[in-house]
Each structure stands twice: as C-alpha cells, then as structure tokens.
Coordinates of C-alpha atoms and ligand atoms in Angstrom, one line a residue:
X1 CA -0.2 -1.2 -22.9
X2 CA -2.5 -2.0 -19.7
X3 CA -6.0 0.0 -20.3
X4 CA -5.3 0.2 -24.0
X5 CA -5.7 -3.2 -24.7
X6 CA -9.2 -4.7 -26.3
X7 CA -9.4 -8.0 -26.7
X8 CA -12.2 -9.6 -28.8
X9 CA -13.3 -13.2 -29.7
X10 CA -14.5 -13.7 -33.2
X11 CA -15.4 -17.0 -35.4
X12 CA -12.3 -19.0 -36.3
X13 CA -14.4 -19.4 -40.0
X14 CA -14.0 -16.1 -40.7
X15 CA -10.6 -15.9 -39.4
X16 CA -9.2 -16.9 -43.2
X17 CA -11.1 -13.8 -44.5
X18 CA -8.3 -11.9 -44.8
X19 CA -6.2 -12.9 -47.8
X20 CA -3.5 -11.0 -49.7
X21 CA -0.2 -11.4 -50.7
X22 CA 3.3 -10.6 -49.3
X23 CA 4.2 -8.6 -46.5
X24 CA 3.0 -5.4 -45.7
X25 CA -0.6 -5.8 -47.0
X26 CA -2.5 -6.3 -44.4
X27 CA -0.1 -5.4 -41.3
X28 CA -0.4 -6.7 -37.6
X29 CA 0.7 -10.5 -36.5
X30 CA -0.9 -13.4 -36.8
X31 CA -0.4 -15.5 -33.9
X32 CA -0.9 -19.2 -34.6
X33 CA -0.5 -22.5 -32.1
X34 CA 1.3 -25.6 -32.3
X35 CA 1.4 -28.7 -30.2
X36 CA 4.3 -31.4 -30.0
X37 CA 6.2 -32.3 -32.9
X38 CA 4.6 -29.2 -34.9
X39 CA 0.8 -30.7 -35.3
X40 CA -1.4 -27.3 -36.1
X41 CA -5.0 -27.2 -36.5
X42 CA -6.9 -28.4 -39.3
X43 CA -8.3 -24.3 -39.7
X44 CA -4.6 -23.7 -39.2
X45 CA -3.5 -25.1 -42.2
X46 CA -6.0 -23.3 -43.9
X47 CA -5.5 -20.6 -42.8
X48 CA -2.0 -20.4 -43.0
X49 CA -2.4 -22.2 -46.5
X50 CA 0.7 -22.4 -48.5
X51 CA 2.9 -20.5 -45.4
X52 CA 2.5 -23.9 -44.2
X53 CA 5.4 -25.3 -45.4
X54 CA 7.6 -21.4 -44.5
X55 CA 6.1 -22.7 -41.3
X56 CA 7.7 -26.4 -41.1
X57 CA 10.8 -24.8 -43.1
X58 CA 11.7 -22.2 -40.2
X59 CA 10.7 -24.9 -37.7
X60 CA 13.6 -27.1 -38.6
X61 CA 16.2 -24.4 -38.8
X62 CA 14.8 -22.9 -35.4
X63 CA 14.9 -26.8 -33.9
X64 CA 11.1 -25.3 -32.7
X65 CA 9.5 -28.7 -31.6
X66 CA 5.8 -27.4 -30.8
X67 CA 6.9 -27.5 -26.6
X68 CA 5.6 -25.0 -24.3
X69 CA 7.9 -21.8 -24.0
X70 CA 9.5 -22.0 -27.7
X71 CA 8.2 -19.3 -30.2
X72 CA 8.7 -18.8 -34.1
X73 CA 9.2 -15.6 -35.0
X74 CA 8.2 -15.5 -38.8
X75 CA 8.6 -11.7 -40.5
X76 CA 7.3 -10.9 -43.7
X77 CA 5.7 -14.2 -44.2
X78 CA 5.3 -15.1 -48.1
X79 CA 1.8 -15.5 -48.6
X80 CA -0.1 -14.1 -45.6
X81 CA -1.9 -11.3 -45.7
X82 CA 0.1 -10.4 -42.0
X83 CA 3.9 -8.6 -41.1
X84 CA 4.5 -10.7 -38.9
X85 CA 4.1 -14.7 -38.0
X86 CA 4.1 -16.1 -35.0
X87 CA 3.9 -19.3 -33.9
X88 CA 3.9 -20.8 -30.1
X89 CA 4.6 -23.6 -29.0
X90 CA 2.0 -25.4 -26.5
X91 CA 3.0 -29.1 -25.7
X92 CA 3.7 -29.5 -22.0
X93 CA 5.4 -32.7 -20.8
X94 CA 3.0 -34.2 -18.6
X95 CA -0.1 -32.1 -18.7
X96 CA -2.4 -29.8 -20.6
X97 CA -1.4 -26.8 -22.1
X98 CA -1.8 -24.1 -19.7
X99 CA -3.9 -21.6 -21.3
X100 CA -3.0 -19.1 -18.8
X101 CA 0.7 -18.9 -19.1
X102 CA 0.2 -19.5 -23.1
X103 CA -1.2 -16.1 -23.0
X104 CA 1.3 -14.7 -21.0
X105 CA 4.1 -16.3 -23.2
X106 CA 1.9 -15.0 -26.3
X107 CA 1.8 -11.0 -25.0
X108 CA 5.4 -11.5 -23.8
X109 CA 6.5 -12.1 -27.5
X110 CA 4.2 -9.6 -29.0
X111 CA 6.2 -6.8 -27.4
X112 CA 3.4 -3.8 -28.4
X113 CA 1.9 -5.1 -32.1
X114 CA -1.1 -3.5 -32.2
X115 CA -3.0 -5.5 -34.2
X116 CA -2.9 -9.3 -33.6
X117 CA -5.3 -12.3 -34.6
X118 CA -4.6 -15.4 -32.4
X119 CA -5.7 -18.3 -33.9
X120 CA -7.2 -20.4 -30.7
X121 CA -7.2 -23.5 -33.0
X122 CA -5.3 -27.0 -31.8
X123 CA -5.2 -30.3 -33.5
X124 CA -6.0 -31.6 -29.9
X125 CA -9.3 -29.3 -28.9
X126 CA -9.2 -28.5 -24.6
X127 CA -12.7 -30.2 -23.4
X128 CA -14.2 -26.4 -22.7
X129 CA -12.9 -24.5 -25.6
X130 CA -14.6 -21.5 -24.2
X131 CA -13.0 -21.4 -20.8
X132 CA -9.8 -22.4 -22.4
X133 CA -10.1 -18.9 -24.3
X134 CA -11.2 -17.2 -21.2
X135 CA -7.7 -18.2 -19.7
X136 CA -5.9 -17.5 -22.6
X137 CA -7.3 -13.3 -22.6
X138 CA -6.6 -13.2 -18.8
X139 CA -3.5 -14.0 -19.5
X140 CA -2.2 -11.6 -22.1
X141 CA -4.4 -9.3 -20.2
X142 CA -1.6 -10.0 -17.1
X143 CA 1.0 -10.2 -18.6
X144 CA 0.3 -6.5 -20.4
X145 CA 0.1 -4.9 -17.1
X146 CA 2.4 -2.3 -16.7
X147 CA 2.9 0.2 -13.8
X148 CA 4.6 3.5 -15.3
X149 CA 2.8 6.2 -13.9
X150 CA 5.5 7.6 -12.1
X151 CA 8.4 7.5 -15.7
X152 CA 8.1 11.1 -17.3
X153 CA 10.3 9.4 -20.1
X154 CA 8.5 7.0 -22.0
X155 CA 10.8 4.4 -24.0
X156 CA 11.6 4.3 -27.9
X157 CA 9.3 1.9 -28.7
X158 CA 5.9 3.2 -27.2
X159 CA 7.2 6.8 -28.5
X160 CA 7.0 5.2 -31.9
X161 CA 3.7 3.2 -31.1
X162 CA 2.3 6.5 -30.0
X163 CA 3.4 8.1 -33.2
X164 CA 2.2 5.3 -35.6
X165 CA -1.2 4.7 -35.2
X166 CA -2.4 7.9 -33.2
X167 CA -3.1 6.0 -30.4
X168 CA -1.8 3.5 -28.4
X169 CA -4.8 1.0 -28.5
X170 CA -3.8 -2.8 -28.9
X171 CA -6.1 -5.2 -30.7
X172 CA -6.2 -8.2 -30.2
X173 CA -8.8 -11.1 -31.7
X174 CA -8.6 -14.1 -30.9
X175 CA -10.8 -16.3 -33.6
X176 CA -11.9 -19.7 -31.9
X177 CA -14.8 -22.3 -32.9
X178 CA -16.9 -21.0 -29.7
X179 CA -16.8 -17.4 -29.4
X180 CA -19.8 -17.3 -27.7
X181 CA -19.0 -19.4 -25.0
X182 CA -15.3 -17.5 -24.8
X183 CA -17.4 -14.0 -24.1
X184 CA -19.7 -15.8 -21.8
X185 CA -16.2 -17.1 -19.3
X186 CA -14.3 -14.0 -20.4
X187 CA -17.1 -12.0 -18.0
X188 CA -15.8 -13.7 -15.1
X189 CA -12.3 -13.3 -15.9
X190 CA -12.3 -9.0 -16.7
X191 CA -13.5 -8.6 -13.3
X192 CA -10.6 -10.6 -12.2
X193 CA -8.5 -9.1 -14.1
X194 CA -9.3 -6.0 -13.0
X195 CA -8.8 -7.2 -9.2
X196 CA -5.6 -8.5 -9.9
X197 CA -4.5 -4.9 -11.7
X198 CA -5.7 -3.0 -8.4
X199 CA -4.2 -5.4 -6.2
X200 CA -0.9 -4.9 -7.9
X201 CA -1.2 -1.3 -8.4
X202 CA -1.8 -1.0 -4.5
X203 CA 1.4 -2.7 -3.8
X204 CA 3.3 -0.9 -6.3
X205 CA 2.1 2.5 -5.4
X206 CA 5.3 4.4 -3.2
X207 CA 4.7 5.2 0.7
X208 CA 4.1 8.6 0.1
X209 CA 1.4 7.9 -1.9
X210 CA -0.5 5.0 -0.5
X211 CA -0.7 5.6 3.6
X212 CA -3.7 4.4 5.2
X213 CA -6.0 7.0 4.6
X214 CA -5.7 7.0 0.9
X215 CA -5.8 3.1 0.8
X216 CA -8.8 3.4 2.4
X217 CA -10.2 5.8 -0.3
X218 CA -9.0 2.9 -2.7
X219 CA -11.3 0.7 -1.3
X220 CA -14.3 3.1 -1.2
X221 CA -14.1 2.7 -4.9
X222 CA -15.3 -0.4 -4.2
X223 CA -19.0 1.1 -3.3
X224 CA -19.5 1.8 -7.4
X225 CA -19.8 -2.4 -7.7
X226 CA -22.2 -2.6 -4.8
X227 CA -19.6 -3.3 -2.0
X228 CA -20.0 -2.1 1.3
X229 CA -17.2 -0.1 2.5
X230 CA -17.0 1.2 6.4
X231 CA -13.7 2.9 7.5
X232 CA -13.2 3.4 11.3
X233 CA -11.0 5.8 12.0
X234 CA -9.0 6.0 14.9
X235 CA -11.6 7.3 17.0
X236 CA -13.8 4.9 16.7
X237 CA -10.7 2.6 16.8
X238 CA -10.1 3.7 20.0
X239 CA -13.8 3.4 20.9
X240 CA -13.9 -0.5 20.1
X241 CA -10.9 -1.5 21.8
X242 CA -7.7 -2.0 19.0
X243 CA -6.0 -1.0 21.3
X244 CA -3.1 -3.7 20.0
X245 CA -3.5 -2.6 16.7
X246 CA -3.9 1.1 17.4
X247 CA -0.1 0.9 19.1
X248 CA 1.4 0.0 15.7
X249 CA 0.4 3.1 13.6
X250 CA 0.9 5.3 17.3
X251 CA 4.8 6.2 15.7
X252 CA 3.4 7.3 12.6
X253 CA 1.7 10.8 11.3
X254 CA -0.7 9.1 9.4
X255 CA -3.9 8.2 11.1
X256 CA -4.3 4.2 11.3
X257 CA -7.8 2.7 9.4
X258 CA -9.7 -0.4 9.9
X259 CA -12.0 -1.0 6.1
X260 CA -15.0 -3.1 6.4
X261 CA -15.8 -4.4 3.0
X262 CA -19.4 -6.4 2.5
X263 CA -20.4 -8.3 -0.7
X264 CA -23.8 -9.6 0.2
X265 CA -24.8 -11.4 -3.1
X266 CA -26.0 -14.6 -1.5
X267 CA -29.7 -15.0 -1.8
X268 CA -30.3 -14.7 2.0
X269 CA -28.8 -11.6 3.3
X270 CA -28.7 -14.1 6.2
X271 CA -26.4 -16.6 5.2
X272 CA -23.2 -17.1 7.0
X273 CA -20.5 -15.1 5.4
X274 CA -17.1 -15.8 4.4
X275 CA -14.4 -13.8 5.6
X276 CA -11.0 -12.3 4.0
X277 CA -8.5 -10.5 6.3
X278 CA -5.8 -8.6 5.2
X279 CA -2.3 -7.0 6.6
X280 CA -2.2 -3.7 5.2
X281 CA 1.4 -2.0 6.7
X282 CA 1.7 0.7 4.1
X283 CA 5.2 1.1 5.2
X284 CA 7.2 -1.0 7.7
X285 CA 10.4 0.7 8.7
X286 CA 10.4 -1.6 11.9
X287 CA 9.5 0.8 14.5
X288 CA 11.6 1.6 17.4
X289 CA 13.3 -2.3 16.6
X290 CA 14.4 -0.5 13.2
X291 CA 15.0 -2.4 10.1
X292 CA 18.4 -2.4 8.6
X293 CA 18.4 0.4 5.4
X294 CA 19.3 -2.5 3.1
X295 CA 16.0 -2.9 0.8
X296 CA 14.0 -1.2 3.7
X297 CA 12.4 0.5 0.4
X298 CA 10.8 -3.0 -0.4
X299 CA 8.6 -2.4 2.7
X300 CA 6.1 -0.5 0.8
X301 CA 4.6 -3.4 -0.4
X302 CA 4.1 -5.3 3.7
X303 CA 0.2 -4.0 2.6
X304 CA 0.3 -7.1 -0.4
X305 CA -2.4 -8.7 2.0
X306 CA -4.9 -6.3 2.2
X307 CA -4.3 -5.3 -1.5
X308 CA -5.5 -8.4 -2.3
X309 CA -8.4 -8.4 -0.1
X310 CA -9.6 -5.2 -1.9
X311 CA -8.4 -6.8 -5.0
X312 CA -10.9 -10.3 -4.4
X313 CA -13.6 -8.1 -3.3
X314 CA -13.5 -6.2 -6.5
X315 CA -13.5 -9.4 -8.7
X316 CA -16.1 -10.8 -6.5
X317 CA -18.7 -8.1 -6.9
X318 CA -17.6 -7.4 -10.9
X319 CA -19.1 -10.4 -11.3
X320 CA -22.2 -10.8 -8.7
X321 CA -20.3 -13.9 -6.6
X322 CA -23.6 -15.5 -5.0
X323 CA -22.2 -15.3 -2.0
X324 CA -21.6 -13.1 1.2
X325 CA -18.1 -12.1 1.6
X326 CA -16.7 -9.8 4.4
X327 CA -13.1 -8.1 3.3
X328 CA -11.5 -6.5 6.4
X329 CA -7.9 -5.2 6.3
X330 CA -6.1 -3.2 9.0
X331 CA -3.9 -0.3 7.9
X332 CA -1.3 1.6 9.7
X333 CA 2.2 2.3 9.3
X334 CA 4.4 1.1 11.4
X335 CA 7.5 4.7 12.6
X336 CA 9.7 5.2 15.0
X337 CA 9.2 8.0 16.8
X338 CA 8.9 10.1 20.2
X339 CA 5.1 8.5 20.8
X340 CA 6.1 5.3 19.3
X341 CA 5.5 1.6 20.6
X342 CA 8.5 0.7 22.9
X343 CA 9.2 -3.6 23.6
X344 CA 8.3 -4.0 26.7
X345 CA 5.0 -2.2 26.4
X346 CA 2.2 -3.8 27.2
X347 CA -0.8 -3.5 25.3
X348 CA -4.3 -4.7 26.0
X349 CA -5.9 -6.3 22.6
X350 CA -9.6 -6.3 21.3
X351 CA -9.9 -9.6 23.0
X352 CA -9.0 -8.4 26.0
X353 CA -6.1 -10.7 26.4
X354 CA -2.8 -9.0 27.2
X355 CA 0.5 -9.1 25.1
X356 CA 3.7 -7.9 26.1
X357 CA 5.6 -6.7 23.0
X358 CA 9.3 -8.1 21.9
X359 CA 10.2 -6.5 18.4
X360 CA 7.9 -4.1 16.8
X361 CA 9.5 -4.7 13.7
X362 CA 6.7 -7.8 14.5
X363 CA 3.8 -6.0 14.1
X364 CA 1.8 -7.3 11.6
X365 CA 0.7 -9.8 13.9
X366 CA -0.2 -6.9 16.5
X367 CA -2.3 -5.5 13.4
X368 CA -4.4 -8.4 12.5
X369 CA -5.0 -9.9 15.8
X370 CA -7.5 -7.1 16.4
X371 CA -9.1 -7.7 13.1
X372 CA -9.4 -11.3 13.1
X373 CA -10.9 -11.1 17.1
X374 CA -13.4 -8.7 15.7
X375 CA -14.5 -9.9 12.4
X376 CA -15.3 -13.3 14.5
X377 CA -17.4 -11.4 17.1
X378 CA -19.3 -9.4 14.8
X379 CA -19.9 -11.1 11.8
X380 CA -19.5 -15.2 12.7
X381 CA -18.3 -16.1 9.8
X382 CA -18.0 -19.9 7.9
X383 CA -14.1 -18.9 8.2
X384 CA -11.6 -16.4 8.1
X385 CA -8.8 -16.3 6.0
X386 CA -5.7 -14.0 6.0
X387 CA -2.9 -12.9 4.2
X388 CA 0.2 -11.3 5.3
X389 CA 3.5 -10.6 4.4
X390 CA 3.9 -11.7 8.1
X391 CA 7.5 -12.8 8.4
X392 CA 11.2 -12.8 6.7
X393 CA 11.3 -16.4 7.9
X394 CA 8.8 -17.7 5.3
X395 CA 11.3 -16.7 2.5
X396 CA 13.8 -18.7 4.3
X397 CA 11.7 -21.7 4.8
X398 CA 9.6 -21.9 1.5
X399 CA 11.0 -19.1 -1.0
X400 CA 9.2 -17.9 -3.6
X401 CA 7.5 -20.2 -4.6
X402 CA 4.9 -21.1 -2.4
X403 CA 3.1 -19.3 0.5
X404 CA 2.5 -20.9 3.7
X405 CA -0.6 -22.3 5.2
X406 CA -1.2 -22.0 8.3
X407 CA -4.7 -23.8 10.0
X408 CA -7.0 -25.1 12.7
X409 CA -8.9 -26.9 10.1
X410 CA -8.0 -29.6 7.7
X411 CA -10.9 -29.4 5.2
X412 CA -10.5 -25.8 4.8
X413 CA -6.8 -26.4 4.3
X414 CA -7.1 -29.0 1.7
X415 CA -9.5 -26.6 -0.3
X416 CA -6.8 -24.3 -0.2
X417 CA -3.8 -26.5 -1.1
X418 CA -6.2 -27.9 -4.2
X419 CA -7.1 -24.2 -5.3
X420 CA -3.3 -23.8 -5.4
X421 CA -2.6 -26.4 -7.4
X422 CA -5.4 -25.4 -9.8
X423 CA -4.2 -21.5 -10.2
X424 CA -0.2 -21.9 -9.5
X425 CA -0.5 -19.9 -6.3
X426 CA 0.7 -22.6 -4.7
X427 CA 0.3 -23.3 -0.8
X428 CA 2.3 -25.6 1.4
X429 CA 0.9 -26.6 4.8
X430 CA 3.0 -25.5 7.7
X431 CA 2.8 -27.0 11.3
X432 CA 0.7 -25.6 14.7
X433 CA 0.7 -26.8 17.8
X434 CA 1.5 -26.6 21.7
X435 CA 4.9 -27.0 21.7
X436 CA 5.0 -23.9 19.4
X437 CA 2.3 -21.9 21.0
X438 CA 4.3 -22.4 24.7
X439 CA 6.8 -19.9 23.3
X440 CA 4.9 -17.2 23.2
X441 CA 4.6 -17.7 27.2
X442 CA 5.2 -14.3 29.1
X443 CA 6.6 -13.4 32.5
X444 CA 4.6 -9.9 32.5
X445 CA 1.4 -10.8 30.7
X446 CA -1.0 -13.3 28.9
X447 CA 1.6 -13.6 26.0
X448 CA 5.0 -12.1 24.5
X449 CA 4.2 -11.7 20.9
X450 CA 7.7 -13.0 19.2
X451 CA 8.7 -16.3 20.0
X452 CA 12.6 -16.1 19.6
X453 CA 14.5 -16.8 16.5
X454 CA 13.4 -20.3 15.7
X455 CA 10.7 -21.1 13.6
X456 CA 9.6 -17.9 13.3
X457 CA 7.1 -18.2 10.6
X458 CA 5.3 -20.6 12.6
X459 CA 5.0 -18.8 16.3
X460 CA 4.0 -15.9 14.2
X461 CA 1.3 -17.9 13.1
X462 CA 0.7 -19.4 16.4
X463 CA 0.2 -15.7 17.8
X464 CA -2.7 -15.1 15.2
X465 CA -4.6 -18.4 16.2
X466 CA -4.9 -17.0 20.1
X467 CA -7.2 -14.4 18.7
X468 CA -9.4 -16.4 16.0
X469 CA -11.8 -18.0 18.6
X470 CA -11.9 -21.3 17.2
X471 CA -13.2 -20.1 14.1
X472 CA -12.2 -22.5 11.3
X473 CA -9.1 -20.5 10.2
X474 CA -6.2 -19.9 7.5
X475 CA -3.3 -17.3 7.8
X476 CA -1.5 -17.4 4.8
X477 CA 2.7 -15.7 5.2
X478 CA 2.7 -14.3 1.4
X479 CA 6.2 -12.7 2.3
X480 CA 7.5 -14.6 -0.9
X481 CA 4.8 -14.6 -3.2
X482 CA 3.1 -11.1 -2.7
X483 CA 6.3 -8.9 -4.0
X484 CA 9.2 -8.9 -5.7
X485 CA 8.9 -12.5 -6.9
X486 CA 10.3 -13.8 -9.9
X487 CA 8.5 -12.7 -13.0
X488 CA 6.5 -15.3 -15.1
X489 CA 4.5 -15.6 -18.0
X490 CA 1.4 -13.9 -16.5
X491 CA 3.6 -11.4 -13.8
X492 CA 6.3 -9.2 -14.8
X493 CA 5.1 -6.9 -11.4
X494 CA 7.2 -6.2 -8.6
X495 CA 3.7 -6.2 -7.0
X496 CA 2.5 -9.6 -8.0
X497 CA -1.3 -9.7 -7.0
X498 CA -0.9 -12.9 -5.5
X499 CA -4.0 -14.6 -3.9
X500 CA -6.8 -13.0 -6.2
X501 CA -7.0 -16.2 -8.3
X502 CA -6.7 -18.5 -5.9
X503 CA -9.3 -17.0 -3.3
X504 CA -12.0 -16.6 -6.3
X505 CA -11.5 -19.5 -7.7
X506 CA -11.9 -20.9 -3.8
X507 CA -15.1 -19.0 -3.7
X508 CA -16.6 -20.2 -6.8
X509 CA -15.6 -23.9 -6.5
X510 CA -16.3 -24.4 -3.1
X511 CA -18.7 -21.6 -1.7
X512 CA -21.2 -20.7 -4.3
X513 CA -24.4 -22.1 -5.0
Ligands
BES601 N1 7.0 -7.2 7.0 C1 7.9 -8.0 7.7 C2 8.2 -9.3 7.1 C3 8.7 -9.3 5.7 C4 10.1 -9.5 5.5 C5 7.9 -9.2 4.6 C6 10.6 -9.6 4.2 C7 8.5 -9.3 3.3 C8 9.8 -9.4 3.1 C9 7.5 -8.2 9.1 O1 6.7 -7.2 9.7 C10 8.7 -8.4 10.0 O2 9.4 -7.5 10.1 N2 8.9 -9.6 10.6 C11 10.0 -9.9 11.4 C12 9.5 -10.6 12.6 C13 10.6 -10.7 13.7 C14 10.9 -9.3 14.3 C15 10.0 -11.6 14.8 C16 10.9 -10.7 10.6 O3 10.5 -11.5 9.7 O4 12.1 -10.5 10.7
MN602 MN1 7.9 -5.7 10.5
ZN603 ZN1 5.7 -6.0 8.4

C-alpha cells in the first residue's frame, strides 16, 4: 500500500454528508474514536446517529472499554451509509492519547480498505487539533510502509485489491474541526515521512544491491531538494588521509565512499552548522576476525546509521529546516580477503594518531573515527552526532528498546534524552571516562582499538571520543533499535528508520530559529 496511499483532511461538518441505509451502499470503512468508558464525540453521535446504540451493543459483548490498543470491528453496520465500522479505542492510562501510534493501530486494523473516513473527533479535544491530525496521518502513513520489491508473488488479498478497484490507490480522509491547520503540520510530517521510508528502504535493501557506491547514488538524490551532496572516492580518500577508514573497505571489491551532505537553510550561510555522522557498513561479514554464519545475513543492515543520516537530511530539506546541517556518512564494506586488514596492523588515522587494530569484526569504529576527526576540522560545527550499529554489546546491555547515549556534553545529552521521550526513540545515557578510555592503551602504538570483552559498548564509545576534538559530542550504538526490532504500531520493518524523528524533532525544538 506505501506510495498508493492519499491521505486527505476534510471538514468534520461535512463528514455526515453521506447518508444511506444498510450495508453495501456506500462501501469503504468508517473509522470512528472512542475514549475511556466508550465517550465518543458530540459529531460522533451524529454522525454515527442511530448506529449509536449497534455501537454500545457490540461494545458490551466485545468487553471494548474505549482503552488504547482495543478495536471494534463492526461489519455491515445497520444504518450507515459504510461496509464496515470501526471503532478504536484511545484512553491511555496515565497520558494522552498518542496520535502517533493511534494511527498506526488505525492502518494496522484496516488491513487494505481502500476507502476510509476517520472521524478525528474526541469528547476530550487534544490542545492543537491540527498537529494531533498531523501525527495521526504519519502514522498510518508508517505503519503502511511495506518493502516487497523483491516478492514476484503478490498475496491473495492485494491480488483481489488489484482486481477490484483497478488500482491499488488507498483513500483515506480524515474529517477533523481544523483541516486547515491539519494540512498546514501535515507539510512537515510528508517530508518526514518520506525520510523515514528512505531510511528504511536503505537498510532493507540486500548487500548485492546496496554497496557503497550505489548508497552513494542514494544520497545524490538528495541534490533534487537542494542538498549538497560530495562523494570522495577512494582517491581522494587516499589523498586526505582515511587512511583508518580506507583499511576497512581494503578486503572488499567495492570501492569505499565518504558523502558530504550540506543543507544550508539558515539565514546566514555563515552560521555554525550542526552535524550528523553516520556508520554506513553495507555489509559486515567481520573481516579477517569473521563473524559466525548464524544471522551473519542481518549484517546488511550495520549501514542503519547513515541511512538515517540520508533519511534526516531528506526530511530536513523537504521541509526548508532554517538551519545548516552537515550529513556525513562513511561507507565501505567490511571482507575478508587476500588484501584485507590483518589485527595487528597498524594504521595511521586522519588525525594522525596511530591505532593498532585487535578485531576487525570492530570496524565501525575504524570507519567513523575518520569522519568524525574530519567533519570537526572542516566544518566546526555546534556538535556532532553519530549513529552506529556500533556494537553486539548494546543489545546485551539495553535491548531493544532504547539506544545508547554516549557524550562529552550534558546539555546536548539531555536534549537528546528529552527528544526521546517526546518521539519514543528512546535514549539511555551510558558512562565515559578514564578508567574506560585506559583500556584502549597499546604496547605498539597511540591506541588498540578494542578494549577486551568487558563493557564493550562503552570502550567502543570511548574510541570514538579520541577523534572528536572536544567538540560537544553524541555517538548513539543503534544496534537494537536500527533493525530487526520488535514491530509496533507505527514499524512493522525489519529496517526500522530509527533516529529520523528524534533528530528532526531535535532540530526543530532546539536548533531552529
Ligand atoms: N556491526 C557489529 C555490531 C552489531 C552486532 C550490530 C549485532 C548489530 C547487531 C559491529 O561491527 C561488531 O561486529 N562489533 C563487535 C565488536 C567487537 C569485535 C569488539 C561486537 O559487537 O561483537
Ligand atoms: Mn563488525
Ligand atoms: Zn559492524
């Protein structure tokens, strides 16, 4: 259904319009909400008229109580003009409804109706109606999202949706007492959106398909929204110094890439920038320190970092962030082969401080060390912060449910917590400090870059911070969060898109102005 799916807002008044009797006569769903203890809207009622009472009937039989996560499934309603009722429960314990995961819940239930009205109508109205219907179109919009390219057998059911209407076009309206000020939010959100689709559609995309060079091309797209986009190749690598980062990708066929995005919309084209860095491994077998074959397939996804750099910068510039935003990922795959990486090489980084290398199966480190050391230098940014599916530990310490934060700053970390908390990409802080750093100490060079096997997450981390430069600074291990996550509401993706909403939303409560 994702790409064939319009969503529009229209005038809850003229949501009653529609009248007619039985089933059958009109066709499509109507979607209507309830809160706790089964209170509906006062346009509800009219709306739903005498159904009202099918409503509360089916309610007590069902034991449906209003709460957030229960449904009504109501066929052939008596009465309504519709095939098919349904009614969704909203009433959350100790907080708001969460428009977000409402229309997740909403598009989970619908399972391919093409024509839908959604009455955004509660007998408790949100404070900004408008945004609260913004939310509620993002997520159906996620929760639609569907990667299927690669299935030459489409199932029953979109065989007979195909077949039905001629098309596979979903419609959805959703009829609210501010439609203007839905369409006005809803702006912001299609460009996310969009950045979350591309995001997951990067890390879902197979090894084969998605190496660096045609992630970089990916990102190029970017140029169509006014983005910037260099890619250094590996001569120009080589000319610069990644030397660190250049050993990675050295067992592999494909040629590594470094992508410079730029979104300047800040009114000064001088204004400090902010800066998103992003582990792109398009495939980690490990290296020479190879990987176990047990769900070494799941390493097609160790680029979730960078996708959702590219995916930010896209949501970013869809909607003309006024602000300047450098995106900077560093792609390579990581082989084992004749010219590969051995441990015990010793490489010289961008820095120009030395590391010795342990385990390149920990090379993702390797990778953005060079970025982060030259995104500083060149482009002095207000901060940097990276994502990573950066270590197996992370999994072990914080599991899927939150990512770890890792900083040298406190105010930028307790943006980033809050943000978390706001979107439900959550963050928990994680420590840094000497004791940690020590193991990293090297008999042959300036540093070993694996610490041993305790508290890996957190040397891994404490590697990164050598080449940030004091920069204020956040690496974010999204080894949990950026694949193969539990589905939800809004994400039913193997690639999840994690870290699009929370970095926006970061950018436009914090860095706009
Ligand atoms: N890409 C992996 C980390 C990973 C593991 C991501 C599982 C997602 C799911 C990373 O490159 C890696 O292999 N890390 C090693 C580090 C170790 C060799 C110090 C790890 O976590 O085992
Ligand atoms: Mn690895
Ligand atoms: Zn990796």
């Amino acid at each position: 259904m994702a790409g064939h799916l319009q969503i529009d807002f229209n005038a809850l008044k003229d949501a009653g319009a529609r009248k007619g009797r039985g089933a059958g006569s009109g066709g499509g769903t109507l979607v209507a909400l309830a809160g706790a203890d089964l209170t509906l809207g006062a346009e509800t009622r009219r709306i739903l008229g005498s159904a009202t009472d099918l409503v509360k009937r089916a309610a007590a039989t069902a034991k449906f109580k209003g709460n957030a996560g229960q449904a009504l499934d109501i066929l052939a309603p008596a009465g309504l003009a519709y095939d098919r009722l349904l009614v969704i429960g909203t009433a959350k314990k100790d907080s708001a409804p969460d428009y977000l995961s409402l229309g997740g819940a909403i598009m989970g239930k619908l399972n391919g109706s093409l024509q839908t009205m959604v009455l955004f109508d509660l007998a408790e109205t949100p404070a900004d109606i408008g945004r609260a219907a913004a939310d509620l179109m993002l997520g159906l919009r996620l929760r639609a999202y569907k990667f299927d390219i690669y299935k030459t057998k489409k199932s029953d059911d979109e065989k007979t949706k195909a077949k039905t209407k001629g098309s596979e076009t979903s419609h959805i309206a959703i009829a609210l007492t501010d439609p203007a000020g839905a369409k006005r939010e809803a702006k912001h959100r299609d460009g996310l959106a969009q950045g979350i689709t591309i995001a997951r559609n990067l890390v879902n995309e197979p090894p084969n398909v998605l190496y660096p060079a045609s992630f970089a091309q990916r990102a190029k797209e970017l140029q169509k929204l006014g983005v910037n986009v260099d890619v250094l190749d590996e001569k120009a690598l080589h000319k610069l110094g990644f030397r660190m980062l250049l050993g990675v990708g050295q067992g592999s066929d494909h040629e590594s890439k470094v992508v410079i995005m730029r979104w300047n919309g800040a009114k000064s084209a001088k204004a400090k920038p902010l800066a998103f860095v992003g582990k792109g491994v398009c495939f980690d077998s490990g290296g020479i320190s190879i990987k176990p074959a047990a769900s070494m397939e799941d390493m097609k996804g160790d680029m979730a970092g960078a996708a959702c750099v590219v995916g930010l910068m896209h949501a970013l510039a869809a909607r003309k962030a006024k602000v300047n935003v450098i995106g900077a990922i560093g792609l390579v795959e990581n082989m084992p082969d004749g010219k590969a990486q051995r441990p015990g090489d010793i490489v010289t980084s961008l820095s120009g401080q030395t590391v010795e290398i342990i385990n390149t199966d920990a090379e993702g480190r390797l990778v953005l060390g060079d970025v982060l050391w030259y995104v500083q230098d060149k482009y002095k940014p207000q901060f940097m912060v990276n994502l990573a599916t950066l270590t197996g530990a992370i999994l072990v310490a914080l599991g899927t449910e939150h990512a770890g934060l890792f900083s040298n700053n406190d105010e930028l970390a307790a943006r980033l917590t809050e943000m978390g908390l706001a979107t439900g990409e959550k963050l928990w802080r994680m420590p840094l400090g000497e004791a940690y750093d020590k193991l990293l100490e090297s008999k042959f060079a300036d540093m070993k870059h694996t610490g041993g096997r305790y508290a890996g997450s957190i040397t891994a981390a404490q590697f990164l911070q050598r080449f940030v430069n004091n920069v204020p600074w956040a690496h974010l291990d999204i080894a949990g969060t950026g694949m193969s996550s539990p589905a939800s509401d809004i994400n039913q993706s193997w690639g999840s898109g994690w870290g699009v909403r929370l970095l926006d939303r970061l950018v436009s409560d914090h860095y706009e102005g």
